[in-house]
Amino acid sequence: MQSIPGYTYGSPALGPSPLNHQDLELLKASLLFTDDDHAALRQAGEVLADQVEEILDVWYGFVAAHPHLVYYFGGPDGNPSPEYLAAVRKRFGQWILDTCQRPYDAQWLAYQHEIGLRHHRSKKNQTDGFGAAPQVPMRYIVAFIYPITVTLRPFLAKKGHPQEQVERMHQAWFKAVVLQALLWCYPYVKEGDF
Amino acid sequence: MQSIPGYTYGSPALGPSPLNHQDLELLKASLLFTDDDHAALRQAGEVLADQVEEILDVWYGFVAAHPHLVYYFGGPDGNPSPEYLAAVRKRFGQWILDTCQRPYDAQWLAYQHEIGLRHHRSKKNQTDGFGAAPQVPMRYIVAFIYPITVTLRPFLAKKGHPQEQVERMHQAWFKAVVLQALLWCYPYVKEGDF
């Protein structure tokens, strides 16, 4: 794996997640997330591995088409920065693979928390040293569950798997996206309310 | 429409939503939610109208199967209250219809905010005067996007509509659930972070 600037998965410098193993198990149960979903995600990882750039093209195209979203890639002058877009893009691509391939353990939880902090004002703009908006509002983190889920399906179907397997991979992806989006919300939420 | 205890949609006593029309439009754009989705939801409302009790059976069955979820229907003695379960159930059934039939306007936004407040400690347990847990944690509000979305599909398919129309209704439902779940999160979020 090439080194990706700002990608610190597994780094001992990361703080632990505020959630423990039991919290995660209860969330997975609430999402009907089972070992079958982990298996389906591993398969999805194989299907998606050589399509990451095309997926990112779709997602970046979606953001670019909405001024209120592209705004979050803009600097103090209001213009989106190609360097910043590119830096985020590399980590976003890796996130697709991590969602499929990583075990959902304490290290994974810690990195989900880090992703949340990086979108929240508590750690925004520290990774790339770029002066984008002071934070991504929580509403868009939850809203993105929809486009990030629905746009993935055609890519899962592209390798000729039976419809039923594509559906299983897609459902697992949907659950994984909801799970991560909600974990990213943690820094936004009032003490004790998460 | 029968009067449902505690159902105060459109009541002048409700506070306004903290979000305005423009906020809603930007959220809808982020969810790819268009007028076609409103039309698909109206159709879904016709399909679902006589299936509300069966849908609620599925959802209540899901909650009942998970002690960490049924907990939120329990009183101070830890036992779920049949009266409380029944009172919530009536409003939950009406929520299915409202999701499909109501215009998403200021009144609708105000009631979404009210629903959020009623799950949050700021207004929890005031509607029915039942001493359930002091609040539903935000994590489960977001997590529920998955089961509330996926379990609805078979009901949308039950009236013999072509697969493509069922899919359109289901996508609209998915968007509407994400939109509402995120609106319900407002009371949980730190000032300025929503």
Tab-separated table of C-alpha atoms in Angstrom:
chain	number	residue	atom	x	y	z
A	1	MET	CA	0.000	0.000	0.000
A	2	GLN	CA	1.369	3.399	-1.007
A	3	SER	CA	1.749	5.891	1.778
A	4	ILE	CA	-1.097	8.426	1.713
A	5	PRO	CA	-0.402	11.827	3.277
A	6	GLY	CA	-2.544	12.357	6.365
A	7	TYR	CA	-3.753	8.762	6.447
A	8	THR	CA	-2.944	7.629	9.974
A	9	TYR	CA	-4.944	4.416	10.355
A	10	GLY	CA	-3.495	2.389	13.206
A	11	SER	CA	-1.139	5.123	14.340
A	12	PRO	CA	-0.369	4.929	18.074
A	13	ALA	CA	-0.697	8.736	18.112
A	14	LEU	CA	-4.480	8.434	17.594
A	15	GLY	CA	-6.680	8.707	20.637
A	16	PRO	CA	-8.968	5.754	21.400
A	17	SER	CA	-12.616	5.824	20.346
A	18	PRO	CA	-15.025	6.941	23.060
A	19	LEU	CA	-16.984	3.788	22.181
A	20	ASN	CA	-16.008	0.317	23.320
A	21	HIS	CA	-16.491	-3.154	21.895
A	22	GLN	CA	-19.882	-3.556	23.587
A	23	ASP	CA	-21.143	-0.240	22.134
A	24	LEU	CA	-20.130	-1.429	18.708
A	25	GLU	CA	-21.813	-4.807	19.130
A	26	LEU	CA	-25.093	-3.141	20.117
A	27	LEU	CA	-24.894	-0.782	17.151
A	28	LYS	CA	-24.226	-3.681	14.815
A	29	ALA	CA	-27.239	-5.530	16.232
A	30	SER	CA	-29.375	-2.414	15.670
A	31	LEU	CA	-28.233	-2.431	12.048
A	32	LEU	CA	-28.739	-6.186	11.625
A	33	PHE	CA	-25.023	-6.295	10.853
A	34	THR	CA	-23.655	-9.835	11.114
A	35	ASP	CA	-20.577	-11.822	10.097
A	36	ASP	CA	-22.280	-12.395	6.757
A	37	ASP	CA	-22.027	-8.665	6.178
A	38	HIS	CA	-18.310	-8.714	6.899
A	39	ALA	CA	-17.964	-11.525	4.368
A	40	ALA	CA	-20.050	-9.604	1.824
A	41	LEU	CA	-17.898	-6.522	2.382
A	42	ARG	CA	-14.733	-8.519	1.798
A	43	GLN	CA	-16.190	-9.666	-1.502
A	44	ALA	CA	-17.206	-6.069	-2.271
A	45	GLY	CA	-13.614	-5.019	-1.625
A	46	GLU	CA	-12.446	-7.388	-4.371
A	47	VAL	CA	-15.115	-6.094	-6.732
A	48	LEU	CA	-14.369	-2.440	-6.046
A	49	ALA	CA	-10.565	-2.484	-5.748
A	50	ASP	CA	-9.903	-1.537	-9.382
A	51	GLN	CA	-12.917	0.809	-9.600
A	52	VAL	CA	-11.998	3.218	-6.814
A	53	GLU	CA	-11.101	6.097	-9.139
A	54	GLU	CA	-14.354	5.748	-11.082
A	55	ILE	CA	-16.375	5.738	-7.855
A	56	LEU	CA	-14.567	8.849	-6.674
A	57	ASP	CA	-15.309	10.482	-10.045
A	58	VAL	CA	-19.009	9.930	-9.394
A	59	TRP	CA	-18.845	11.260	-5.837
A	60	TYR	CA	-16.713	14.255	-6.740
A	61	GLY	CA	-19.041	14.951	-9.657
A	62	PHE	CA	-21.961	14.930	-7.254
A	63	VAL	CA	-20.220	17.373	-4.908
A	64	ALA	CA	-19.064	19.574	-7.790
A	65	ALA	CA	-22.654	19.845	-9.050
A	66	HIS	CA	-23.801	21.381	-5.746
A	67	PRO	CA	-22.311	24.758	-4.780
A	68	HIS	CA	-23.407	24.293	-1.161
A	69	LEU	CA	-21.299	21.110	-1.014
A	70	VAL	CA	-18.280	22.188	-3.054
A	71	TYR	CA	-18.126	25.120	-0.644
A	72	TYR	CA	-16.500	22.793	1.895
A	73	PHE	CA	-13.573	22.303	-0.458
A	74	GLY	CA	-13.088	26.054	-0.829
A	75	GLY	CA	-10.411	28.168	0.789
A	76	PRO	CA	-10.693	31.593	2.387
A	77	ASP	CA	-11.109	33.100	-1.128
A	78	GLY	CA	-14.081	30.831	-1.755
A	79	ASN	CA	-12.382	28.868	-4.513
A	80	PRO	CA	-11.998	25.117	-4.273
A	81	SER	CA	-8.355	24.109	-4.095
A	82	PRO	CA	-7.244	21.385	-6.528
A	83	GLU	CA	-4.507	20.329	-4.106
A	84	TYR	CA	-6.935	19.971	-1.229
A	85	LEU	CA	-9.459	18.106	-3.385
A	86	ALA	CA	-6.697	15.722	-4.453
A	87	ALA	CA	-5.389	15.169	-0.904
A	88	VAL	CA	-8.850	14.340	0.429
A	89	ARG	CA	-9.527	12.157	-2.581
A	90	LYS	CA	-6.652	9.804	-1.817
A	91	ARG	CA	-7.909	9.196	1.702
A	92	PHE	CA	-11.497	8.902	0.483
A	93	GLY	CA	-10.403	6.166	-1.913
A	94	GLN	CA	-8.609	4.345	0.866
A	95	TRP	CA	-11.754	4.670	2.978
A	96	ILE	CA	-13.686	2.619	0.411
A	97	LEU	CA	-11.174	-0.201	0.773
A	98	ASP	CA	-10.986	0.118	4.562
A	99	THR	CA	-14.776	-0.131	4.781
A	100	CYS	CA	-14.584	-3.457	2.967
A	101	GLN	CA	-11.331	-4.929	4.211
A	102	ARG	CA	-10.585	-3.807	7.751
A	103	PRO	CA	-11.771	-5.704	10.811
A	104	TYR	CA	-14.167	-3.533	12.796
A	105	ASP	CA	-12.104	-3.517	15.988
A	106	ALA	CA	-10.713	-0.961	18.450
A	107	GLN	CA	-8.249	0.337	15.854
A	108	TRP	CA	-11.037	0.778	13.333
A	109	LEU	CA	-13.220	2.522	15.930
A	110	ALA	CA	-10.329	4.849	16.777
A	111	TYR	CA	-9.943	5.816	13.129
A	112	GLN	CA	-13.674	6.423	12.718
A	113	HIS	CA	-13.421	8.801	15.641
A	114	GLU	CA	-10.461	10.511	14.003
A	115	ILE	CA	-12.464	10.942	10.779
A	116	GLY	CA	-15.271	12.533	12.787
A	117	LEU	CA	-12.869	14.914	14.503
A	118	ARG	CA	-11.373	15.920	11.162
A	119	HIS	CA	-14.793	16.980	9.871
A	120	HIS	CA	-15.693	18.730	13.106
A	121	ARG	CA	-14.201	22.089	14.080
A	122	SER	CA	-12.148	20.361	16.802
A	123	LYS	CA	-9.653	19.052	14.233
A	124	LYS	CA	-10.760	20.503	10.899
A	125	ASN	CA	-8.057	21.707	8.488
A	126	GLN	CA	-5.175	20.387	10.558
A	127	THR	CA	-4.421	17.396	8.347
A	128	ASP	CA	-3.683	19.217	5.097
A	129	GLY	CA	-2.977	22.691	6.447
A	130	PHE	CA	-5.582	24.088	4.054
A	131	GLY	CA	-7.978	26.804	5.231
A	132	ALA	CA	-11.298	25.296	4.168
A	133	ALA	CA	-14.566	26.060	5.982
A	134	PRO	CA	-14.180	25.634	9.753
A	135	GLN	CA	-16.203	22.433	9.688
A	136	VAL	CA	-18.582	20.222	7.742
A	137	PRO	CA	-21.999	20.571	9.441
A	138	MET	CA	-23.310	17.343	10.872
A	139	ARG	CA	-26.455	17.462	8.742
A	140	TYR	CA	-24.433	16.720	5.601
A	141	ILE	CA	-22.558	13.857	7.208
A	142	VAL	CA	-25.856	12.079	7.849
A	143	ALA	CA	-27.391	13.176	4.526
A	144	PHE	CA	-24.477	11.643	2.628
A	145	ILE	CA	-25.622	8.194	3.711
A	146	TYR	CA	-27.996	8.318	0.772
A	147	PRO	CA	-25.751	9.250	-2.167
A	148	ILE	CA	-22.788	7.222	-0.861
A	149	THR	CA	-25.028	4.171	-0.615
A	150	VAL	CA	-27.070	4.417	-3.786
A	151	THR	CA	-24.260	5.360	-6.170
A	152	LEU	CA	-22.224	2.300	-5.247
A	153	ARG	CA	-24.617	-0.323	-6.508
A	154	PRO	CA	-23.717	-0.175	-10.234
A	155	PHE	CA	-20.048	-0.667	-9.323
A	156	LEU	CA	-20.885	-3.745	-7.268
A	157	ALA	CA	-22.783	-5.156	-10.239
A	158	LYS	CA	-19.993	-4.597	-12.771
A	159	LYS	CA	-18.133	-7.871	-12.338
A	160	GLY	CA	-20.942	-10.177	-13.311
A	161	HIS	CA	-21.922	-11.513	-9.893
A	162	PRO	CA	-25.436	-12.925	-9.561
A	163	GLN	CA	-28.041	-10.302	-8.651
A	164	GLU	CA	-28.511	-11.892	-5.243
A	165	GLN	CA	-24.817	-11.546	-4.358
A	166	VAL	CA	-24.738	-7.967	-5.614
A	167	GLU	CA	-27.715	-7.234	-3.391
A	168	ARG	CA	-25.993	-8.822	-0.388
A	169	MET	CA	-22.851	-6.754	-0.963
A	170	HIS	CA	-24.940	-3.619	-1.343
A	171	GLN	CA	-26.909	-4.199	1.841
A	172	ALA	CA	-23.665	-4.745	3.756
A	173	TRP	CA	-22.286	-1.533	2.266
A	174	PHE	CA	-25.451	0.352	3.269
A	175	LYS	CA	-25.130	-0.858	6.865
A	176	ALA	CA	-21.415	-0.021	6.957
A	177	VAL	CA	-22.080	3.511	5.696
A	178	VAL	CA	-24.809	4.160	8.288
A	179	LEU	CA	-22.558	2.771	11.022
A	180	GLN	CA	-19.620	4.958	10.059
A	181	ALA	CA	-21.661	8.105	9.467
A	182	LEU	CA	-23.112	7.831	12.946
A	183	LEU	CA	-19.678	7.230	14.489
A	184	TRP	CA	-18.402	10.369	12.728
A	185	CYS	CA	-21.154	12.358	14.436
A	186	TYR	CA	-19.714	11.822	17.897
A	187	PRO	CA	-17.723	15.076	18.168
A	188	TYR	CA	-20.796	17.108	17.178
A	189	VAL	CA	-23.044	15.760	19.909
A	190	LYS	CA	-23.626	17.162	23.382
A	191	GLU	CA	-22.031	15.336	26.304
A	192	GLY	CA	-24.046	12.228	27.160
A	193	ASP	CA	-26.402	12.521	24.185
A	194	PHE	CA	-24.616	10.282	21.719
B	1	MET	CA	-58.550	10.885	10.795
B	2	GLN	CA	-59.054	9.623	14.340
B	3	SER	CA	-57.566	11.768	17.028
B	4	ILE	CA	-54.314	10.246	18.290
B	5	PRO	CA	-53.253	11.146	21.841
B	6	GLY	CA	-50.084	13.208	21.815
B	7	TYR	CA	-50.115	13.706	18.053
B	8	THR	CA	-49.864	17.461	17.633
B	9	TYR	CA	-48.994	17.903	13.974
B	10	GLY	CA	-49.821	21.445	12.901
B	11	SER	CA	-50.609	22.624	16.423
B	12	PRO	CA	-49.958	26.358	16.897
B	13	ALA	CA	-48.457	25.435	20.283
B	14	LEU	CA	-45.442	23.837	18.537
B	15	GLY	CA	-42.309	25.899	18.253
B	16	PRO	CA	-40.933	26.541	14.760
B	17	SER	CA	-38.137	24.407	13.363
B	18	PRO	CA	-34.672	25.911	13.755
B	19	LEU	CA	-34.274	25.183	10.025
B	20	ASN	CA	-35.793	27.305	7.292
B	21	HIS	CA	-36.977	26.606	3.772
B	22	GLN	CA	-33.519	27.184	2.294
B	23	ASP	CA	-31.912	24.732	4.751
B	24	LEU	CA	-34.465	22.140	3.700
B	25	GLU	CA	-33.883	22.746	0.006
B	26	LEU	CA	-30.133	22.265	0.414
B	27	LEU	CA	-30.671	19.077	2.384
B	28	LYS	CA	-33.038	17.759	-0.261
B	29	ALA	CA	-30.458	18.531	-2.952
B	30	SER	CA	-27.824	16.658	-0.920
B	31	LEU	CA	-30.180	13.672	-0.862
B	32	LEU	CA	-31.080	13.947	-4.564
B	33	PHE	CA	-34.637	14.431	-3.342
B	34	THR	CA	-36.851	15.893	-6.075
B	35	ASP	CA	-40.535	16.359	-6.872
B	36	ASP	CA	-40.476	12.866	-8.351
B	37	ASP	CA	-39.756	11.582	-4.865
B	38	HIS	CA	-42.740	13.433	-3.461
B	39	ALA	CA	-44.882	11.823	-6.164
B	40	ALA	CA	-43.391	8.393	-5.414
B	41	LEU	CA	-44.098	8.906	-1.709
B	42	ARG	CA	-47.706	9.801	-2.436
B	43	GLN	CA	-48.013	6.550	-4.344
B	44	ALA	CA	-46.282	4.718	-1.476
B	45	GLY	CA	-48.854	6.214	0.876
B	46	GLU	CA	-51.645	4.578	-1.135
B	47	VAL	CA	-49.784	1.272	-1.147
B	48	LEU	CA	-49.027	1.340	2.566
B	49	ALA	CA	-52.254	2.807	3.976
B	50	ASP	CA	-53.890	-0.548	4.747
B	51	GLN	CA	-50.606	-2.205	5.771
B	52	VAL	CA	-49.614	0.113	8.600
B	53	GLU	CA	-50.346	-2.389	11.372
B	54	GLU	CA	-48.346	-5.128	9.661
B	55	ILE	CA	-45.394	-2.775	9.205
B	56	LEU	CA	-45.552	-1.828	12.861
B	57	ASP	CA	-45.642	-5.530	13.765
B	58	VAL	CA	-42.336	-5.960	11.941
B	59	TRP	CA	-40.753	-2.913	13.567
B	60	TYR	CA	-42.000	-3.759	17.048
B	61	GLY	CA	-40.851	-7.332	16.536
B	62	PHE	CA	-37.415	-6.020	15.660
B	63	VAL	CA	-37.282	-3.850	18.782
B	64	ALA	CA	-38.674	-6.647	20.970
B	65	ALA	CA	-35.928	-8.992	19.764
B	66	HIS	CA	-33.218	-6.645	21.073
B	67	PRO	CA	-33.086	-6.040	24.838
B	68	HIS	CA	-30.925	-2.938	24.348
B	69	LEU	CA	-33.707	-1.428	22.209
B	70	VAL	CA	-36.771	-2.611	24.134
B	71	TYR	CA	-35.074	-0.991	27.122
B	72	TYR	CA	-36.284	2.398	25.832
B	73	PHE	CA	-39.873	1.240	26.239
B	74	GLY	CA	-39.260	0.218	29.846
B	75	GLY	CA	-40.330	2.083	32.947
B	76	PRO	CA	-38.410	2.716	36.156
B	77	ASP	CA	-38.882	-0.986	37.066
B	78	GLY	CA	-37.214	-2.011	33.793
B	79	ASN	CA	-40.354	-3.594	32.357
B	80	PRO	CA	-41.789	-2.411	29.061
B	81	SER	CA	-45.215	-0.874	29.508
B	82	PRO	CA	-47.952	-2.181	27.178
B	83	GLU	CA	-49.767	1.172	27.459
B	84	TYR	CA	-46.682	3.138	26.495
B	85	LEU	CA	-45.870	0.765	23.633
B	86	ALA	CA	-49.428	1.187	22.351
B	87	ALA	CA	-49.423	4.981	22.667
B	88	VAL	CA	-46.166	5.326	20.732
B	89	ARG	CA	-47.378	2.810	18.185
B	90	LYS	CA	-50.337	4.952	17.153
B	91	ARG	CA	-48.128	7.938	16.457
B	92	PHE	CA	-45.550	5.748	14.725
B	93	GLY	CA	-48.258	4.476	12.380
B	94	GLN	CA	-49.351	8.012	11.628
B	95	TRP	CA	-45.715	8.895	10.961
B	96	ILE	CA	-45.632	6.373	8.100
B	97	LEU	CA	-48.571	8.132	6.479
B	98	ASP	CA	-47.235	11.617	7.196
B	99	THR	CA	-43.929	10.684	5.581
B	100	CYS	CA	-45.809	9.810	2.411
B	101	GLN	CA	-48.643	12.312	2.373
B	102	ARG	CA	-47.612	15.575	4.031
B	103	PRO	CA	-46.041	18.435	2.121
B	104	TYR	CA	-42.525	19.029	3.420
B	105	ASP	CA	-43.124	22.611	4.506
B	106	ALA	CA	-42.616	24.748	7.627
B	107	GLN	CA	-45.333	22.839	9.494
B	108	TRP	CA	-43.703	19.559	8.621
B	109	LEU	CA	-40.285	20.869	9.665
B	110	ALA	CA	-41.761	22.047	12.972
B	111	TYR	CA	-43.154	18.596	13.658
B	112	GLN	CA	-39.860	16.908	12.794
B	113	HIS	CA	-38.239	19.152	15.354
B	114	GLU	CA	-40.899	18.185	17.877
B	115	ILE	CA	-40.220	14.489	17.223
B	116	GLY	CA	-36.514	15.112	17.843
B	117	LEU	CA	-37.241	16.927	21.095
B	118	ARG	CA	-39.466	14.080	22.274
B	119	HIS	CA	-36.633	11.580	21.853
B	120	HIS	CA	-34.100	13.907	23.438
B	121	ARG	CA	-33.984	14.527	27.191
B	122	SER	CA	-35.292	18.067	26.618
B	123	LYS	CA	-38.841	16.772	26.103
B	124	LYS	CA	-38.651	13.017	26.721
B	125	ASN	CA	-41.523	11.372	28.593
B	126	GLN	CA	-43.687	14.485	28.646
B	127	THR	CA	-46.122	13.345	25.960
B	128	ASP	CA	-47.402	10.179	27.607
B	129	GLY	CA	-46.412	10.876	31.211
B	130	PHE	CA	-44.607	7.540	31.300
B	131	GLY	CA	-41.226	7.264	33.019
B	132	ALA	CA	-39.198	5.571	30.301
B	133	ALA	CA	-35.430	6.051	29.954
B	134	PRO	CA	-34.491	9.741	30.064
B	135	GLN	CA	-33.750	9.756	26.341
B	136	VAL	CA	-33.102	7.715	23.240
B	137	PRO	CA	-29.381	8.127	22.448
B	138	MET	CA	-28.703	9.760	19.100
B	139	ARG	CA	-26.720	6.775	17.852
B	140	TYR	CA	-29.884	4.672	17.616
B	141	ILE	CA	-31.825	7.384	15.813
B	142	VAL	CA	-29.261	7.328	13.017
B	143	ALA	CA	-28.816	3.541	13.140
B	144	PHE	CA	-32.551	3.038	12.633
B	145	ILE	CA	-32.230	4.437	9.128
B	146	TYR	CA	-31.214	0.957	8.075
B	147	PRO	CA	-33.989	-1.260	9.493
B	148	ILE	CA	-36.715	1.323	8.848
B	149	THR	CA	-35.627	1.520	5.222
B	150	VAL	CA	-34.944	-2.088	4.386
B	151	THR	CA	-37.994	-3.623	6.068
B	152	LEU	CA	-40.381	-1.448	4.098
B	153	ARG	CA	-39.601	-2.791	0.660
B	154	PRO	CA	-41.731	-5.976	0.784
B	155	PHE	CA	-44.750	-3.879	1.783
B	156	LEU	CA	-44.213	-1.556	-1.171
B	157	ALA	CA	-44.108	-4.589	-3.459
B	158	LYS	CA	-47.315	-6.165	-2.149
B	159	LYS	CA	-49.799	-4.448	-4.434
B	160	GLY	CA	-48.428	-5.722	-7.703
B	161	HIS	CA	-46.721	-2.590	-8.981
B	162	PRO	CA	-43.978	-3.081	-11.552
B	163	GLN	CA	-40.540	-3.639	-10.024
B	164	GLU	CA	-39.355	-0.271	-11.343
B	165	GLN	CA	-42.140	1.627	-9.552
B	166	VAL	CA	-41.551	-0.315	-6.336
B	167	GLU	CA	-37.892	0.640	-6.576
B	168	ARG	CA	-38.775	4.319	-7.106
B	169	MET	CA	-41.088	4.314	-4.086
B	170	HIS	CA	-38.436	2.604	-2.014
B	171	GLN	CA	-35.698	5.064	-2.975
B	172	ALA	CA	-37.992	7.968	-2.089
B	173	TRP	CA	-38.745	6.324	1.249
B	174	PHE	CA	-35.011	5.818	1.902
B	175	LYS	CA	-34.330	9.517	1.243
B	176	ALA	CA	-37.268	10.573	3.413
B	177	VAL	CA	-36.048	8.423	6.307
B	178	VAL	CA	-32.506	9.825	6.138
B	179	LEU	CA	-33.891	13.353	5.962
B	180	GLN	CA	-36.123	12.913	8.970
B	181	ALA	CA	-33.562	11.018	11.054
B	182	LEU	CA	-31.102	13.845	10.594
B	183	LEU	CA	-33.706	16.477	11.467
B	184	TRP	CA	-34.495	14.555	14.671
B	185	CYS	CA	-30.818	14.820	15.647
B	186	TYR	CA	-30.951	18.605	16.010
B	187	PRO	CA	-31.584	18.739	19.791
B	188	TYR	CA	-28.637	16.413	20.422
B	189	VAL	CA	-26.069	18.529	18.609
B	190	LYS	CA	-23.831	21.245	20.004
B	191	GLU	CA	-24.696	24.829	19.195
B	192	GLY	CA	-23.609	25.708	15.677
B	193	ASP	CA	-22.557	22.156	14.776
B	194	PHE	CA	-25.731	20.930	13.145
